XYZ file of C-alpha atoms in Angstrom:
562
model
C 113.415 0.194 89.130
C 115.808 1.528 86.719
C 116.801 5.613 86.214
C 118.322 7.145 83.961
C 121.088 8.539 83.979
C 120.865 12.383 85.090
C 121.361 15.408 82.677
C 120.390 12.882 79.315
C 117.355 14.287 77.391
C 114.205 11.993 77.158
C 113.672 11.031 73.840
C 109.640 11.158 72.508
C 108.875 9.531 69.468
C 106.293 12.190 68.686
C 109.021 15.058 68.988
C 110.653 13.776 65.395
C 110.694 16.911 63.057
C 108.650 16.488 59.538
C 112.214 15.568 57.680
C 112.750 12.769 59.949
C 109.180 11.481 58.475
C 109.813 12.347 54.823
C 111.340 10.181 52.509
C 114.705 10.477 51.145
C 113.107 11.523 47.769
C 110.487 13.919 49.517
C 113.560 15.455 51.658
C 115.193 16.015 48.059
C 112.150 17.654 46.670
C 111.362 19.673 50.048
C 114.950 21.079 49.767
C 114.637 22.297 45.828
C 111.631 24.037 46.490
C 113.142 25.785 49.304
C 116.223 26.617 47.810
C 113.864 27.817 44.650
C 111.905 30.134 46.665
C 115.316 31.448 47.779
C 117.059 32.428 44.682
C 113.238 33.027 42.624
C 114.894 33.667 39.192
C 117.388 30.763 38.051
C 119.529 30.266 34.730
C 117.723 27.062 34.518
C 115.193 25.154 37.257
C 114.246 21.312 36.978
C 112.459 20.161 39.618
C 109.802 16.966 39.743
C 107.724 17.599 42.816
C 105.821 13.980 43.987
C 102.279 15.114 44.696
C 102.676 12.573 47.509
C 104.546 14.687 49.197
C 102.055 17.494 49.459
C 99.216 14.927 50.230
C 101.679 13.770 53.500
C 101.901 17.704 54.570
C 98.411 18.148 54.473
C 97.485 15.117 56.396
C 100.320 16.071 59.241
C 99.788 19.605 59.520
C 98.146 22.420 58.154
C 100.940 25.034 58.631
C 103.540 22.849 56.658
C 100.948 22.872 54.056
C 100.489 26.409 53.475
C 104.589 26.329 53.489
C 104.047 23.624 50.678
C 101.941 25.765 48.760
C 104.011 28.683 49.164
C 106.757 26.822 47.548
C 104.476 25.174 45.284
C 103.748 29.195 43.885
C 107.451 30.237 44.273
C 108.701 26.714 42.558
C 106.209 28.227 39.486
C 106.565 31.468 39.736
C 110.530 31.086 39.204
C 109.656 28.503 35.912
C 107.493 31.648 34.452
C 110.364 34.338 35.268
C 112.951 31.723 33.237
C 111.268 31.128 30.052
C 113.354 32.317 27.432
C 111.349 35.023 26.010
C 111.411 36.666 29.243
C 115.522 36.010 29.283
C 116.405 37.121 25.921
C 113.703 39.576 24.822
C 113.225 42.768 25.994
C 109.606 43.675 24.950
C 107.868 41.975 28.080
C 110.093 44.285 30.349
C 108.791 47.126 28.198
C 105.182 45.890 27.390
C 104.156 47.942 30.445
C 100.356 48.662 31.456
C 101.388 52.076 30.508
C 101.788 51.352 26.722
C 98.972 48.736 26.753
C 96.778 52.633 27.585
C 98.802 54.609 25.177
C 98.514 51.837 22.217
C 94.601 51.727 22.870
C 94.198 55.415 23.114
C 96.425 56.331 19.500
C 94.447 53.378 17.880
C 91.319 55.313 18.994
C 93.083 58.371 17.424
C 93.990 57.031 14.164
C 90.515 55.549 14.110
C 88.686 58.609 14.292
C 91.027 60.574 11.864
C 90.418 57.736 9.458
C 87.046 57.863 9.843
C 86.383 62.088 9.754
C 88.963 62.971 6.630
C 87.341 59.870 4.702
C 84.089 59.136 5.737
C 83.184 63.390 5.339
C 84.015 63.151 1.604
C 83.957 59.841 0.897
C 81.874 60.410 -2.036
C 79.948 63.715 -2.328
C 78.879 63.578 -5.981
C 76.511 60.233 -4.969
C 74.929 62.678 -2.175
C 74.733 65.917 -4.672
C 70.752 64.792 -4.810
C 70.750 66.291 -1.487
C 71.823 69.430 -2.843
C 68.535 72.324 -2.992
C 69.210 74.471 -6.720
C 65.563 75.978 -8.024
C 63.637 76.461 -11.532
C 62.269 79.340 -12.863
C 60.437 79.296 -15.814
C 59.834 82.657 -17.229
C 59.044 82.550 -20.656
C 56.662 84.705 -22.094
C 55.784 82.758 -24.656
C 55.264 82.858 -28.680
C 54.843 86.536 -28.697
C 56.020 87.212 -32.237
C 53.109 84.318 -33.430
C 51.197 87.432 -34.730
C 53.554 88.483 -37.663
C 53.181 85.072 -38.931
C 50.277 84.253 -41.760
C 47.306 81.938 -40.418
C 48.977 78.805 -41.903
C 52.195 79.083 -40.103
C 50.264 79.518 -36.598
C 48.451 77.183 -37.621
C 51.600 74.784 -38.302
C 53.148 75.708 -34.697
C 50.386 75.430 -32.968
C 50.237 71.257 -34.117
C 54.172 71.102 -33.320
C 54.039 72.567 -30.053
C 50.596 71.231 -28.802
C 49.578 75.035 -28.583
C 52.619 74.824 -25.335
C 55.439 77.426 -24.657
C 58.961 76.093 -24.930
C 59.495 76.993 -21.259
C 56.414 74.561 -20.172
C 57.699 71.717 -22.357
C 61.448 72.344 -20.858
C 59.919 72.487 -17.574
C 57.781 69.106 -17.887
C 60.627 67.812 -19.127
C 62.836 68.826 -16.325
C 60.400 68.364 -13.136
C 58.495 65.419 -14.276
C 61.303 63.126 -15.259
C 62.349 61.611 -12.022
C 65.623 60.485 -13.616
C 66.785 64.119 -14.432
C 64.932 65.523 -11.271
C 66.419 63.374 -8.358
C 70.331 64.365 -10.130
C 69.683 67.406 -7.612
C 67.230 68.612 -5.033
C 64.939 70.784 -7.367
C 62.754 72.782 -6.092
C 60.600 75.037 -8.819
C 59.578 78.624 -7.832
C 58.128 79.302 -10.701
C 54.866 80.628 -9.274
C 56.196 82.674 -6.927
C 58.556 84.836 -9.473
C 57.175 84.162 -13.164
C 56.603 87.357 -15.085
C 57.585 89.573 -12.785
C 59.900 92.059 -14.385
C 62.803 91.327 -12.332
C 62.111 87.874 -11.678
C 65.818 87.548 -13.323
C 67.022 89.801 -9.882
C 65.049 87.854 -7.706
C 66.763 84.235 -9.096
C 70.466 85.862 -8.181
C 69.034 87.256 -4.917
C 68.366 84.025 -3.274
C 71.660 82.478 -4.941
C 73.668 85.162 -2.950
C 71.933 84.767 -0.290
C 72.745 81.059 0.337
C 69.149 79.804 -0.239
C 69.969 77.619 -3.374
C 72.972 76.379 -4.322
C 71.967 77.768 -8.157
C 68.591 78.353 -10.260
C 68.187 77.305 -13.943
C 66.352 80.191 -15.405
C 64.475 79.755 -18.383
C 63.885 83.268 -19.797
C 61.355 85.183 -21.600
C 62.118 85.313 -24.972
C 62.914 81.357 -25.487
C 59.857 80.614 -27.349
C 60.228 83.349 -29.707
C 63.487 82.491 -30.428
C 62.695 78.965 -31.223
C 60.600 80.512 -33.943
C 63.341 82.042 -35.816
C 64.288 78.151 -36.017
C 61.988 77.311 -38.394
C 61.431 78.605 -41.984
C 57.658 79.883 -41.517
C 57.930 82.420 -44.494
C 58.314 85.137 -42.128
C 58.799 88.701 -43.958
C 61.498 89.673 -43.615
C 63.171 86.451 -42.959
C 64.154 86.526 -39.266
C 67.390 85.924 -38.309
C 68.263 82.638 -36.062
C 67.882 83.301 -32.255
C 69.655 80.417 -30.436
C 67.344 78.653 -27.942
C 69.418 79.211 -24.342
C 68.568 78.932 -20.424
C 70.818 80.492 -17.719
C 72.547 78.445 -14.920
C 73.010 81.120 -11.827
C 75.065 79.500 -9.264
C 77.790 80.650 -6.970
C 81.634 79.395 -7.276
C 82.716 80.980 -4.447
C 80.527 79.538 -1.739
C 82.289 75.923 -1.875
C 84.215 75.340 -5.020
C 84.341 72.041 -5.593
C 80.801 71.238 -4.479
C 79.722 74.043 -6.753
C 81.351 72.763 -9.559
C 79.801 69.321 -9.395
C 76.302 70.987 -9.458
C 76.952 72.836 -12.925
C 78.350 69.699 -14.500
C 75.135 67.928 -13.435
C 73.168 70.544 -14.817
C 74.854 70.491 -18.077
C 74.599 67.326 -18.487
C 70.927 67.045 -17.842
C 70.414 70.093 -20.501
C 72.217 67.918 -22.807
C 70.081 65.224 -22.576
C 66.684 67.435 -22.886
C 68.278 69.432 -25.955
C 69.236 65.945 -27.497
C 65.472 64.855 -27.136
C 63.752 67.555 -28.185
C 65.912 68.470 -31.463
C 65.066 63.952 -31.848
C 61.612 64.856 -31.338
C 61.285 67.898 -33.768
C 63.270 66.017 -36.352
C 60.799 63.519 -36.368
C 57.457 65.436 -36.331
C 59.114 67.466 -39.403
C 60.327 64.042 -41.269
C 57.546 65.065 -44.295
C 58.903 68.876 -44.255
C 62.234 68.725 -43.507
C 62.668 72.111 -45.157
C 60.516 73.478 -42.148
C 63.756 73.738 -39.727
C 67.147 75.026 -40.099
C 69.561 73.121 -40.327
C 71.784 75.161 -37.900
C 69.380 74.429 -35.077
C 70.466 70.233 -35.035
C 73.728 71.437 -33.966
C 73.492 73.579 -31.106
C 69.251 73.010 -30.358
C 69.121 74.320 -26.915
C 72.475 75.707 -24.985
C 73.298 76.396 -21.873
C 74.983 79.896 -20.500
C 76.399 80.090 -17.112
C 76.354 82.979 -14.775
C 79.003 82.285 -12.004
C 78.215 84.430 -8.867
C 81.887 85.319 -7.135
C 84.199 83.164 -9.675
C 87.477 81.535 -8.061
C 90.082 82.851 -10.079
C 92.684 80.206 -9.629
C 92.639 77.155 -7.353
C 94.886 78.396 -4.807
C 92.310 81.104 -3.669
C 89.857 78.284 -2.910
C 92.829 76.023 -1.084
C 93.993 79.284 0.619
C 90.648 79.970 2.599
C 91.005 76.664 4.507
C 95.327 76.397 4.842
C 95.632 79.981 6.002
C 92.903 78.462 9.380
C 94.858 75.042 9.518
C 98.329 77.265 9.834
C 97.027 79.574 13.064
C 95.487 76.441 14.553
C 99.380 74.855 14.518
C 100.526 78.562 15.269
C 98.388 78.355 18.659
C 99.546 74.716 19.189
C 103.111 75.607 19.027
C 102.751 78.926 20.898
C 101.005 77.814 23.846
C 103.419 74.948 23.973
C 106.411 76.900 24.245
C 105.262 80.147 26.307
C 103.516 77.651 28.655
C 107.049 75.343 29.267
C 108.405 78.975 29.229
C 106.831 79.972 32.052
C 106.590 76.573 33.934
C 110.127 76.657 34.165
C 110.479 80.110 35.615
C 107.512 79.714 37.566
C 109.294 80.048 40.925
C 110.991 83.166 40.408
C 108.011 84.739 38.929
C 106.039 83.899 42.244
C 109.166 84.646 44.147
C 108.645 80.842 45.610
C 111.690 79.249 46.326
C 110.844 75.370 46.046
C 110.184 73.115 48.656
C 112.872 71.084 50.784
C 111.287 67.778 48.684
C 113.199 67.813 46.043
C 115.000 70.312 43.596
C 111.735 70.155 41.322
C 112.552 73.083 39.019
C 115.493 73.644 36.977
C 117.024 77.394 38.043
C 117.065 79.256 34.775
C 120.532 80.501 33.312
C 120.756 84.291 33.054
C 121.453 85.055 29.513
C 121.705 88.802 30.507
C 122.553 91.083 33.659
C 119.037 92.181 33.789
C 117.831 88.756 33.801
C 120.748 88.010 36.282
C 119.664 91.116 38.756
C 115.391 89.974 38.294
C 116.479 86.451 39.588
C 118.171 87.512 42.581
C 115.541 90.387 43.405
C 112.718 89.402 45.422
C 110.033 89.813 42.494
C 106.651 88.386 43.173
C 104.017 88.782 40.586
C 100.442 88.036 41.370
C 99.003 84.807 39.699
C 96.357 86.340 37.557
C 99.085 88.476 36.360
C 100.962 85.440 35.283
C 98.242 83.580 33.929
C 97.252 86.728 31.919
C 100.816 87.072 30.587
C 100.806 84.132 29.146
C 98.122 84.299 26.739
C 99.450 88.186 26.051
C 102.260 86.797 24.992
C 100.637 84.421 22.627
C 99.209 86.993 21.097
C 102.171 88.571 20.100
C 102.814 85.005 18.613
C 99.395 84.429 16.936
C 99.920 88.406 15.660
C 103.230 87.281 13.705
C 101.606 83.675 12.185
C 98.866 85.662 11.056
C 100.998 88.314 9.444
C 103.376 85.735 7.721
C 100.355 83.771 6.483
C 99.076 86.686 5.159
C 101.788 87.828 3.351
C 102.576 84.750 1.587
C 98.874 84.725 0.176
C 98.989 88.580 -1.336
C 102.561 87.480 -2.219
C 101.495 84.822 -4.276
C 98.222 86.692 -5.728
C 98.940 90.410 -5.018
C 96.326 92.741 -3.002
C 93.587 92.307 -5.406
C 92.879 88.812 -4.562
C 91.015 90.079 -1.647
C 86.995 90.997 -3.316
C 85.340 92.066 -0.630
C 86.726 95.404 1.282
C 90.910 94.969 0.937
C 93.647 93.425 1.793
C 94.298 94.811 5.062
C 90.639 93.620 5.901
C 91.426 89.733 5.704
C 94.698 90.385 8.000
C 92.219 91.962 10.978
C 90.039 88.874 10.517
C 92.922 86.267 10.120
C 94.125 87.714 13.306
C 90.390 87.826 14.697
C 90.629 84.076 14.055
C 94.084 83.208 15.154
C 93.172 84.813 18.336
C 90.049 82.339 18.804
C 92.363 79.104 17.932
C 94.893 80.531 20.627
C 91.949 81.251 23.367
C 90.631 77.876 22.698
C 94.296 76.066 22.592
C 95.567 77.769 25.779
C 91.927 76.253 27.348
C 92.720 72.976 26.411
C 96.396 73.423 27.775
C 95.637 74.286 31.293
C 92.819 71.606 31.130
C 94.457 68.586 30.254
C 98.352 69.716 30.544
C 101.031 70.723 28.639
C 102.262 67.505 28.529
C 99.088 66.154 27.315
C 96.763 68.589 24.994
C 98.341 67.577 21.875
C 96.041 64.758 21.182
C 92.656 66.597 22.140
C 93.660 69.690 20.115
C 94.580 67.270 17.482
C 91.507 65.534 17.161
C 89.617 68.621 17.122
C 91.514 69.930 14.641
C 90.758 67.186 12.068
C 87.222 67.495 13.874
C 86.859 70.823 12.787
C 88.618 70.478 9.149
C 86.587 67.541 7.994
C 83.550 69.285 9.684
C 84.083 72.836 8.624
C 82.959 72.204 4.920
C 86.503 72.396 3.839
C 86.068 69.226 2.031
C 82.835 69.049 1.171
C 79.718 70.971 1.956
C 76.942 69.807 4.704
C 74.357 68.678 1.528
C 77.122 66.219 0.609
C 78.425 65.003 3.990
C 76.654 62.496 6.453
C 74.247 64.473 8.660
C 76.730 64.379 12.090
C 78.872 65.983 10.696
C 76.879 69.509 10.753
C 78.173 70.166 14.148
C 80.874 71.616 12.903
C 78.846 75.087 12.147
C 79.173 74.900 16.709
C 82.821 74.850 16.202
C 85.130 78.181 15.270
C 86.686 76.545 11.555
C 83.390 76.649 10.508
C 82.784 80.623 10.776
C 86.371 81.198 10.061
C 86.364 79.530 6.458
C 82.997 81.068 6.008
C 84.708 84.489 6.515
C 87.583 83.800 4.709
C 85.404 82.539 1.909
C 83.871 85.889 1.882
C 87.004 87.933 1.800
C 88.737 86.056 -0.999
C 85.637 85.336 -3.411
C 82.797 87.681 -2.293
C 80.388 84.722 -1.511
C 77.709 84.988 1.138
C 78.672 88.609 2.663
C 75.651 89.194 4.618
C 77.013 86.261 7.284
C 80.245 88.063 7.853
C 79.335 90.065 10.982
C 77.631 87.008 12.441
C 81.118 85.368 11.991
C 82.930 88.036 13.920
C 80.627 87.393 16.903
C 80.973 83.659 17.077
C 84.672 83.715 16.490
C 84.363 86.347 19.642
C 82.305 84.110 21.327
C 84.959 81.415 21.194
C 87.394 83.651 21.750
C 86.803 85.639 24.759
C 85.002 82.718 26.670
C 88.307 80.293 25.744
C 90.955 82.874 27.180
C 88.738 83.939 30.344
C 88.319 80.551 30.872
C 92.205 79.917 30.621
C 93.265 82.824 32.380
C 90.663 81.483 35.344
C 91.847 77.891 35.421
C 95.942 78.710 35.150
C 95.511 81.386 38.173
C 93.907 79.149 40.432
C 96.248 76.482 39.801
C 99.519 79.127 40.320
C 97.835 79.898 43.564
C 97.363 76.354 44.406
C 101.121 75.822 43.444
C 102.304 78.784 45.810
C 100.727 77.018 48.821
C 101.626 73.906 47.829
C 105.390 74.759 47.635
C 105.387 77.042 50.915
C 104.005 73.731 53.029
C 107.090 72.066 51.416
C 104.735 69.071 50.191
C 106.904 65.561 50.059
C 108.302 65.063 46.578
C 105.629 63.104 45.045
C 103.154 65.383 45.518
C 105.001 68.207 44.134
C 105.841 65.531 41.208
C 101.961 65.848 39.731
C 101.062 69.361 40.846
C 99.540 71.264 37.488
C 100.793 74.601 37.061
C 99.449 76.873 33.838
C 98.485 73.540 32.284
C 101.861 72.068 33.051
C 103.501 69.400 34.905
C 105.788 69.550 37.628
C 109.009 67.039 36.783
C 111.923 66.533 38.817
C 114.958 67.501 37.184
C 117.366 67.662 40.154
């Protein structure tokens, strides 16, 4: 029997590593992908992997084919990372998931503005049929048909059908579904008709917001078409022109108001046209019978504007004067509130954590702010929070005075028609103090950081919902809830101030736009101490740096400046 010799290693087929088996070629490709998954990003990777070669893994042993597939991913993974968008352009390191929020979220934004400032008054004349005016017929008749001889009563009575004109206007009117549907008529004829002061009663429920206007038709319109015709009368009466009376109110929304009278005329226009057609032609074999002064001018129209707008900038001023304190409180609250986040730990008298350096140590700008900074002050947090919105009112006190004064500078102190001047300051202020309440709300709820866009959409919310633009009647139903909103009562009381228009609603304003105000600012004051006190303890556990990173305070964030 032969030995080996001692010390020499026994060889064993079965001990050959999985190179020794590979091919020269699979060796090659085994070595690129491991040299790949090495270096992961190359200038430039070419690699042709034999599938064989994975097949032969598999089939020898399942741990050196999970290694294959590892370098299968890597080998990939590197051939995505070189393509040579990813090389030479920037935007997929930029393209973050980040911006894929913030792009989705400002589409959303533009979206909505596009749809409230255009969709609101996208075309209010077509919805004016939703708009309620009345009719009052009050004519008394043909009470002068006695001091005309048999044959002329006789001669009305077959050109009139024995009817007053202020029935015929009134069939003609109501029962012509053409003219009728223009607006949203609504005849009170038998509630007011000759009562004395039926006239009163019209302008009552105009002021009082119950009709946008009433056509009035008045007593003495059939008698006056009598002096119209040539009946022999002794003495020969003197022409009366045939009129009606439009009562409407230009203050209460300008524009909308407007559109209602031209409607109006224009449906008068069309009636007086027909009925001087119709007269011509029943008198065709007397044409003697009518004056000739009555074709011209057969049945006019008189207006009787309730709180005029004097010039154009009173009606654009009762809606700018709001738009410029709901910036003011946007601006205000964003300054006082970074203001105070970044002295926030010597107001407490909290030195920061040993984290990180997460507040900036203000410079002292004077030796009184130098001596407060080194004194151990510590203020209590509802103080704090309570100083803040103080202090915006000293802001929102200024806007509103500046605002103010550029309006009676531009139309002096009688542009105010209800009470004075000084009057439309307290309530500009009233209101200023609401959008500031309401502002510093939305501050501490969604950061300082971060309110802009909510307080911007509700500002075009409440601007497009306010009936700035248009009035409820001509605006898509949704859009009522803005009367819930504090624009709303605010334009409604500047309205009032500035043209007279719907007084009666002005204390109810003052108590919403208290409403708002109050429950905004106790709300803010609530929400900014607790998060002060949650700040204090936060800082005096000395709470790691990320933590301290995303703590709120007064609506603000916490950055790391050091």
């Amino acid at each position: 029997m032969s030995h080996e010799p001692a010390g020499l290693p026994e060889e064993h087929p079965a001990s050959h590593s999985t190179e020794e088996l590979l091919s020269p070629e699979m060796q090659s490709t085994q070595v690129a992908r491991q040299s790949l998954d090495q270096r992961r990003v190359a200038p430039e990777v070419s690699v042709v992997i034999d599938d064989k070669a994975g097949t032969l893994a598999a089939s020898h042993d399942t741990r050196d084919a999970a290694s294959v597939g590892s370098a299968s991913g890597s080998v990939k993974s590197a051939v995505e990372h070189t393509k040579w968008y990813y090389r030479t352009s920037v935007f997929p390191h930029v393209w973050t998931t980040e911006v894929s929020v913030l792009w989705i979220v400002t589409s959303v934004v533009i979206t909505l503005y596009a749809l409230l400032y255009m969709g609101s008054a996208w075309d209010p004349q077509g919805r004016l049929p939703h708009l309620p005016v009345a009719f009052l017929e009050d004519d008394a008749g043909y009470t002068t048909m006695s001091s005309l001889s048999p044959t002329s009563q006789a001669l009305v009575k077959s050109m009139t059908n024995d009817t007053s004109i202020g029935m015929r206007l009134a069939q003609a009117w109501m029962e012509n579904p053409e003219l009728k549907n223009r607006l949203q008529w609504t005849s009170i004829t038998q509630d007011f008709k000759s009562r004395p002061d039926a006239r009163d009663e019209a302008i009552r429920l105009v002021e009082r917001g119950d009709y946008w206007g009433v056509l009035y038709i008045p007593k003495n319109i059939s008698d006056n078409y009598l002096t119209n015709l040539n009946l022999g009368q002794t003495p020969s009466a003197q022409r009366q022109q045939m009129s009606v009376e439009y009562i409407w109110d230009n203050g209460r929304h300008y524009t909308i108001s407007t559109y209602a009278f031209q409607v109006v005329s224009a449906s008068l226009n069309a009636i007086s046209h027909a009925f001087a057609t119709q007269l011509a032609a029943g008198t065709s074999g007397s044409p003697a019978l009518v004056k000739p002064e009555f074709y011209i001018s057969p049945i006019s129209l008189s207006s009787t504007k309730q709180h005029p707008v004097p010039v154009f900038g009173v009606n654009i001023s009762s809606y700018i004067m709001l738009l410029l304190m709901w910036l003011s409180a946007m601006m205000s609250i964003t300054v006082i509130y970074k203001l105070f986040l970044a002295n926030i730990g010597r107001l407490t008298g909290v030195r920061p954590g040993p984290a990180a350096s997460v507040l900036k140590k203000p410079r002292p700008i004077s030796e009184e702010h130098r001596a407060s900074s080194n004194a151990n002050i510590k203020f209590p947090s509802f103080q704090i929070a309570l100083a803040t919105v103080s202090l915006g009112g000293i802001f929102a006190f200024t806007h509103a005075l500046l605002a103010w004064g550029v309006l009676v500078g531009l139309g002096g102190l009688d542009i105010v028609v209800h009470g004075n001047a000084g009057a439309l300051f307290g309530f500009l202020f009233y209101f200023s103090f609401s959008c500031l309440g309401f502002v510093a709300l939305l501050c501490v709820a969604f950061g300082v950081d971060g309110f802009a866009v909510p307080a911007s959409v509700l500002l075009i919310l409440q601007l497009t919902s306010s009936t700035a633009l248009a009035s409820f009647e001509t605006m898509p139903g949704v859009m009522r809830m803005g009367i819930a909103f504090p624009f709303y009562w605010g334009l409604k009381g500047t309205r009032a101030y500035l043209t007279g228009s719907q007084t009666h609603e002005l204390s109810k304003c003052y108590w919403v736009l208290l409403g708002w105000g109050f429950g905004s600012v106790l709300l803010a004051i609530l929400i900014a101490t607790r998060k002060v006190k949650r700040w204090k303890r936060t800082e005096r556990g000395g709470v790691v740096s990320g933590a301290v990173e995303g703590l709120a305070v007064l609506g603000g964030t916490l950055r790391q400046v050091g």
